[in-house]
């Protein structure tokens, strides 16, 4: 499972600026209404070949201006419980505040690796304030400026150094067995689907959003299938009372998505596609996981005509574009309609992720496709693609195109190549990586 680093700290110390700096996602700030992309709070970082996820806990607060201690306590406690390592951000311009002392106290008791980050060292004179943070009892403060990027390289070195070594928990040793995560908004029917598969009420399914609390792995081997099911708590809309449960379940879902090969995304047929479905989809995309979409509770829909089905399918693909090559199934966990089809399809997607196209076949088809429609010339320079191969042993099907001027090949042309690959070979449900390399 991926390593997870959480950012904590009182409001306005620059947590989200640091988050954006570390994940290099300037584009992530959408707008601040509840339910817009969660991208602001979750990202992947790759530092010198070490990959980890990073979570900004500040993004889950109701109203950061009138924040009260209890809200911060909950955030910090959740971070301690869920993350492998914690970045505690303080403000070098303001010095130590009572709230900082309070957070430090909780963190000192936690036994989790903590790195103290003194932010807003935007010019040298602020460096003189940094030593006072030693008083927090969390070791050496790292002076940085999230705005300019000063000090962030050293900080990342330290983060990677302090990440706990991956334990060989049972799941790492079971890598050759497919892992499917069932994700979706609360009450889309995730637990009922799992019960329909397993045939025993191993989850208490009640209609309160947020009743499924933990991820549970279930080894499933009947009817000729053999895989793990990861069940998770749903990702849910903000709701002031249960803010911490909400945050908890988002982290749970992220963990489950990271731990799986293929995600079965459940959409409630009676509700249509909501912003939250799109959020979960973007988490799946960000992690490059396989995807099967299940439109569940189909038994409750009155109009089951082909036209209605087409309409629903198109609406889903429109919302999730540009990635549209994934299976959509209409199911009912209640009447068990088509639920084995779900497993079969998830298996197919899993196999598509592992598919290797022989190099000779790949070149025969793709060089002809490229000849028919070469990359557009740039300032009179022509891009010549000479050779294609697939990378062996990558998690996602990855195609390397060797050419003379890789930097001239832009996104739209890569999308054209991807579409042609999908037309010729079955990669339904899995993302594809396309790289241009100089020959």
XYZ file of C-alpha atoms in Angstrom:
439
model
C 0.000 0.000 0.000
C 1.235 3.519 -0.720
C 2.973 5.527 1.959
C 0.936 8.472 3.144
C 2.172 11.796 4.512
C -0.252 14.206 6.187
C 0.156 17.969 6.555
C -1.190 19.413 9.818
C -1.069 22.817 11.472
C -3.285 25.675 12.562
C -5.050 27.776 9.886
C -3.182 30.241 7.675
C 0.309 28.839 8.159
C 0.430 27.990 4.433
C -0.540 24.316 4.432
C -2.225 24.368 1.045
C 0.559 26.446 -0.526
C 3.013 23.810 0.717
C 0.748 21.067 -0.576
C 0.623 22.699 -4.016
C 4.385 23.199 -4.007
C 5.121 19.562 -3.128
C 2.601 18.085 -5.544
C 3.351 20.788 -8.126
C -0.359 21.247 -8.658
C -0.866 24.948 -9.129
C -4.001 24.151 -11.089
C -5.593 22.296 -8.245
C -7.380 25.148 -6.563
C -10.801 25.030 -8.054
C -13.229 26.983 -5.970
C -14.010 26.763 -2.354
C -17.578 25.560 -2.391
C -18.153 22.297 -0.583
C -17.915 19.306 -2.846
C -15.639 20.721 -5.535
C -12.625 18.688 -6.515
C -10.842 17.164 -3.646
C -7.690 17.526 -5.678
C -6.610 20.333 -3.446
C -6.194 17.932 -0.608
C -4.747 14.808 -2.133
C -1.806 14.389 -4.442
C 1.057 12.097 -5.375
C 4.696 13.060 -4.965
C 7.602 11.382 -6.664
C 10.907 12.489 -5.159
C 14.031 10.819 -6.533
C 12.119 7.676 -7.398
C 10.327 7.349 -4.046
C 6.579 7.772 -4.442
C 4.160 8.696 -1.687
C 0.763 10.364 -1.337
C 0.290 13.596 0.491
C -2.832 14.834 2.223
C -3.583 18.343 3.392
C -5.835 17.956 6.398
C -6.656 21.665 6.368
C -8.883 21.127 3.380
C -11.432 19.302 5.471
C -12.240 22.065 7.912
C -15.677 23.613 7.878
C -14.727 27.241 8.310
C -11.075 27.879 8.812
C -11.559 31.432 10.122
C -13.570 30.549 13.176
C -11.825 27.278 13.768
C -11.975 25.873 17.266
C -9.528 23.654 19.040
C -11.696 20.556 18.822
C -11.683 20.663 15.036
C -7.881 20.802 14.943
C -7.604 18.061 17.545
C -9.675 15.796 15.342
C -7.614 16.572 12.284
C -4.370 15.878 14.079
C -5.675 12.674 15.622
C -6.885 11.407 12.256
C -3.546 12.224 10.713
C -1.798 10.311 13.484
C -4.073 7.352 13.010
C -3.961 7.190 9.228
C -0.706 8.655 7.949
C 2.758 7.083 7.961
C 4.424 10.403 8.628
C 3.343 13.930 9.581
C 4.478 17.365 8.436
C 3.661 19.895 11.149
C 3.643 23.379 9.605
C 4.270 26.500 11.714
C 4.632 30.137 10.714
C 8.125 31.679 11.073
C 6.723 35.191 10.879
C 4.392 34.637 13.834
C 6.515 32.474 16.087
C 5.112 29.874 18.460
C 1.412 30.226 19.373
C -0.614 28.436 22.051
C -2.301 26.343 19.391
C 1.108 25.265 18.034
C 2.106 24.167 21.551
C -1.123 22.259 21.856
C -0.658 20.431 18.518
C 2.983 19.695 19.353
C 1.901 18.060 22.584
C -0.455 15.665 20.785
C 2.219 14.878 18.188
C 4.940 14.239 20.786
C 2.773 11.559 22.382
C 1.981 9.957 19.049
C 5.224 8.053 18.335
C 4.710 8.785 14.613
C 7.574 10.338 12.642
C 6.982 14.113 12.634
C 8.869 16.742 10.660
C 8.573 20.299 11.885
C 8.263 22.737 8.983
C 8.846 26.450 9.633
C 7.113 28.081 6.677
C 7.100 31.674 5.389
C 10.863 32.128 5.540
C 10.376 34.323 2.480
C 13.532 36.317 3.102
C 16.673 35.783 5.152
C 15.662 37.891 8.141
C 12.936 35.399 9.029
C 15.593 32.694 9.446
C 16.438 34.258 12.826
C 12.989 33.325 14.131
C 13.335 29.650 13.274
C 15.303 28.447 16.354
C 12.437 29.343 18.701
C 10.489 26.371 17.315
C 12.929 24.020 19.044
C 10.776 24.765 22.106
C 8.043 22.569 20.616
C 10.132 19.516 21.447
C 9.860 17.985 17.977
C 13.489 18.316 16.989
C 14.973 20.473 14.300
C 12.662 22.865 12.435
C 13.083 22.886 8.633
C 12.978 26.480 7.348
C 11.152 26.727 4.025
C 9.200 29.136 1.882
C 6.283 27.333 0.275
C 5.742 30.384 -1.928
C 9.239 30.524 -3.449
C 10.186 26.873 -2.972
C 13.169 27.706 -0.739
C 14.166 24.694 1.384
C 11.606 22.293 -0.072
C 14.249 20.010 -1.627
C 15.931 19.434 1.735
C 12.518 18.920 3.288
C 11.601 16.231 0.731
C 14.946 14.474 1.291
C 14.083 14.281 4.976
C 10.499 13.142 4.295
C 11.715 10.260 2.151
C 14.401 9.347 4.697
C 11.889 9.179 7.554
C 9.203 7.202 5.735
C 8.854 3.861 7.498
C 10.157 0.943 5.463
C 7.326 -0.935 3.813
C 6.351 -3.840 5.998
C 5.808 -7.088 4.137
C 2.238 -7.336 5.216
C 0.307 -10.210 3.743
C -0.959 -8.157 0.844
C 2.461 -7.418 -0.582
C 3.088 -11.118 -0.781
C -0.217 -11.648 -2.584
C 0.608 -9.418 -5.493
C -0.239 -11.997 -8.103
C -3.838 -12.108 -6.911
C -6.018 -9.322 -8.333
C -7.341 -6.774 -5.850
C -10.658 -5.096 -6.555
C -11.894 -2.064 -4.644
C -15.562 -1.243 -4.569
C -15.873 2.523 -4.286
C -18.565 5.116 -4.587
C -20.683 7.551 -2.665
C -22.384 6.309 0.484
C -25.565 4.358 -0.135
C -24.715 3.616 -3.755
C -24.944 -0.008 -2.643
C -21.329 -1.020 -2.059
C -21.986 -3.253 0.936
C -25.029 -4.888 -0.642
C -22.908 -5.732 -3.661
C -20.250 -7.333 -1.496
C -22.875 -9.298 0.407
C -24.375 -10.448 -2.869
C -20.929 -11.741 -3.891
C -20.043 -13.344 -0.629
C -23.506 -14.464 0.266
C -23.239 -13.648 3.953
C -24.009 -10.436 5.769
C -20.517 -9.713 6.773
C -21.246 -5.992 6.747
C -24.110 -4.445 8.575
C -25.875 -2.671 5.775
C -27.981 0.152 7.081
C -29.090 3.185 5.244
C -27.115 5.701 7.246
C -24.458 7.323 5.116
C -21.115 6.469 6.590
C -21.944 3.217 8.378
C -19.211 1.237 6.641
C -16.219 2.430 8.574
C -13.187 0.330 7.667
C -11.609 -1.191 4.640
C -12.019 -4.903 4.825
C -10.193 -7.342 2.579
C -12.122 -10.433 1.660
C -10.444 -13.298 -0.173
C -12.936 -14.511 -2.694
C -12.531 -17.834 -4.400
C -15.648 -19.441 -5.663
C -17.188 -19.917 -9.107
C -13.698 -20.053 -10.573
C -12.687 -16.579 -9.411
C -9.817 -15.813 -7.081
C -9.193 -12.266 -5.916
C -9.344 -9.867 -3.009
C -12.205 -7.469 -2.461
C -11.361 -4.244 -0.715
C -14.389 -2.585 0.755
C -14.171 0.979 1.965
C -16.184 3.634 3.595
C -17.779 5.912 1.036
C -16.468 9.304 0.129
C -19.104 11.714 1.269
C -20.316 15.247 1.006
C -19.305 17.769 3.616
C -21.580 17.808 6.549
C -20.785 19.891 9.541
C -21.640 17.370 12.224
C -19.543 14.501 11.007
C -16.652 16.350 9.473
C -14.139 13.917 10.947
C -16.024 10.837 9.761
C -16.116 12.412 6.337
C -12.384 13.049 6.358
C -11.769 9.568 7.668
C -13.783 7.940 4.938
C -12.100 9.965 2.224
C -8.737 8.757 3.443
C -10.115 5.242 3.608
C -11.261 5.412 0.018
C -7.917 6.787 -1.086
C -6.167 3.959 0.743
C -8.435 1.394 -0.881
C -7.989 2.839 -4.358
C -4.211 2.868 -3.877
C -4.282 -0.731 -2.651
C -6.303 -2.094 -5.561
C -5.710 -3.009 -9.196
C -9.209 -2.380 -10.459
C -11.848 -0.071 -8.962
C -15.511 -0.890 -9.281
C -17.157 2.519 -9.119
C -20.767 2.315 -8.057
C -23.185 4.983 -9.180
C -26.722 5.195 -7.848
C -29.092 4.870 -10.826
C -31.762 6.829 -9.002
C -29.455 9.798 -8.382
C -27.541 10.131 -11.644
C -23.935 11.293 -11.710
C -22.983 13.781 -9.061
C -19.909 15.897 -8.402
C -18.799 13.336 -5.901
C -18.804 10.517 -8.431
C -16.524 12.672 -10.557
C -14.248 13.247 -7.547
C -13.876 9.542 -6.930
C -13.253 9.013 -10.625
C -10.444 11.573 -10.508
C -8.858 9.746 -7.543
C -8.955 6.520 -9.561
C -7.440 8.303 -12.563
C -4.721 9.928 -10.496
C -3.691 6.498 -9.277
C -3.895 5.020 -12.789
C -6.190 2.188 -11.717
C -8.443 0.009 -13.816
C -12.118 0.974 -13.837
C -15.485 -0.713 -14.111
C -18.531 1.518 -13.653
C -21.631 -0.056 -12.122
C -24.916 1.736 -12.362
C -26.567 0.114 -9.355
C -30.212 0.035 -8.139
C -31.252 -0.510 -11.748
C -34.287 -2.399 -10.430
C -35.657 0.939 -9.155
C -35.492 2.673 -12.530
C -38.771 2.742 -14.434
C -37.509 3.370 -17.959
C -35.138 0.523 -18.824
C -35.299 0.999 -22.607
C -32.179 0.863 -24.800
C -32.560 4.605 -25.317
C -32.444 5.230 -21.565
C -29.392 2.987 -21.224
C -27.605 4.782 -24.095
C -28.473 8.112 -22.522
C -27.058 7.070 -19.157
C -23.889 5.653 -20.714
C -23.253 8.792 -22.736
C -23.807 11.001 -19.702
C -21.218 9.008 -17.741
C -18.631 9.034 -20.544
C -19.150 12.753 -21.095
C -18.527 13.490 -17.442
C -15.395 11.326 -17.292
C -13.844 12.314 -20.645
C -11.174 12.180 -22.050
C -10.870 8.660 -20.572
C -13.933 6.959 -21.999
C -12.817 3.420 -22.801
C -14.230 1.601 -19.795
C -17.093 -0.863 -19.265
C -20.425 0.310 -17.815
C -22.754 -2.266 -16.303
C -26.328 -1.871 -15.082
C -26.767 -3.893 -11.916
C -28.955 -4.477 -8.935
C -27.220 -5.761 -5.839
C -30.640 -6.373 -4.352
C -32.009 -8.695 -7.022
C -28.442 -9.892 -7.771
C -28.971 -8.862 -11.377
C -25.737 -9.060 -13.419
C -23.513 -9.017 -10.352
C -21.335 -11.880 -11.584
C -20.906 -9.954 -14.780
C -19.276 -7.302 -12.581
C -16.641 -9.780 -11.404
C -16.044 -11.133 -14.883
C -15.624 -7.617 -16.215
C -13.268 -6.605 -13.408
C -11.185 -9.703 -14.249
C -11.111 -8.693 -17.926
C -9.926 -5.194 -17.018
C -7.275 -6.702 -14.726
C -6.034 -8.846 -17.611
C -6.086 -5.862 -19.980
C -3.737 -4.055 -17.585
C -1.301 -6.938 -17.957
C -1.639 -7.266 -21.721
C 1.620 -7.121 -23.685
C 1.387 -6.553 -27.446
C 4.234 -8.217 -29.368
C 6.656 -5.599 -30.700
C 6.451 -6.738 -34.321
C 2.661 -6.587 -34.320
C 2.716 -3.210 -32.581
C 5.058 -1.731 -35.185
C 3.185 -3.185 -38.146
C -0.059 -1.575 -37.045
C 1.144 1.640 -35.429
C 3.703 2.714 -38.044
C 0.975 2.433 -40.648
C -1.369 4.509 -38.470
C 1.366 7.120 -38.009
C 2.082 7.124 -41.743
C -1.583 7.821 -42.448
C -1.591 10.776 -40.077
C 1.891 11.912 -39.007
C 2.472 14.330 -36.113
C 1.967 17.956 -37.230
C 5.152 19.727 -38.370
C 6.479 22.397 -36.061
C 8.294 25.422 -37.524
C 9.100 23.427 -40.626
C 10.540 20.538 -38.600
C 9.022 17.110 -39.143
C 8.685 14.547 -36.382
C 9.598 11.062 -37.542
C 8.461 8.198 -35.346
C 10.576 5.171 -36.173
C 9.788 2.459 -33.681
C 7.311 1.474 -30.952
C 7.651 -0.867 -28.035
C 5.855 -1.696 -24.789
C 7.549 -1.368 -21.455
C 7.709 -4.727 -19.671
C 6.681 -4.999 -16.044
C 4.994 -1.619 -15.669
C 1.820 -1.325 -13.603
C -0.096 0.328 -16.440
C 0.286 -0.540 -20.143
C 3.074 1.804 -21.246
C 4.055 2.472 -24.842
C 7.344 4.060 -25.857
C 7.505 5.765 -29.245
C 11.038 6.469 -30.452
C 11.382 9.549 -32.618
C 13.771 12.358 -33.574
C 12.005 15.262 -31.825
C 10.043 13.943 -28.838
C 9.378 17.409 -27.397
C 7.321 18.413 -30.469
C 4.749 15.670 -29.961
C 1.877 17.277 -28.079
C -1.085 15.943 -26.084
C -3.670 15.843 -28.935
C -1.416 13.627 -31.033
C -0.703 11.331 -28.096
C -4.452 11.036 -27.661
C -4.781 10.066 -31.323
C -2.156 7.342 -30.815
C -3.917 6.124 -27.702
C -7.249 5.895 -29.529
C -5.635 3.884 -32.319
C -4.033 1.520 -29.808
C -7.425 1.023 -28.164
C -9.078 0.388 -31.547
C -6.595 -2.364 -32.336
C -6.125 -4.070 -28.969
C -8.329 -4.548 -25.940
C -7.283 -2.145 -23.206
C -10.817 -1.471 -22.034
C -10.976 -0.145 -18.497
C -7.283 0.587 -18.041
C -5.396 3.855 -18.473
C -2.474 3.822 -20.921
C 0.816 5.713 -20.701
C 2.381 7.038 -23.875
C 5.945 8.349 -23.859
C 8.030 9.854 -26.644
C 11.733 9.087 -26.458
C 14.639 10.178 -28.566
C 16.097 7.350 -30.623
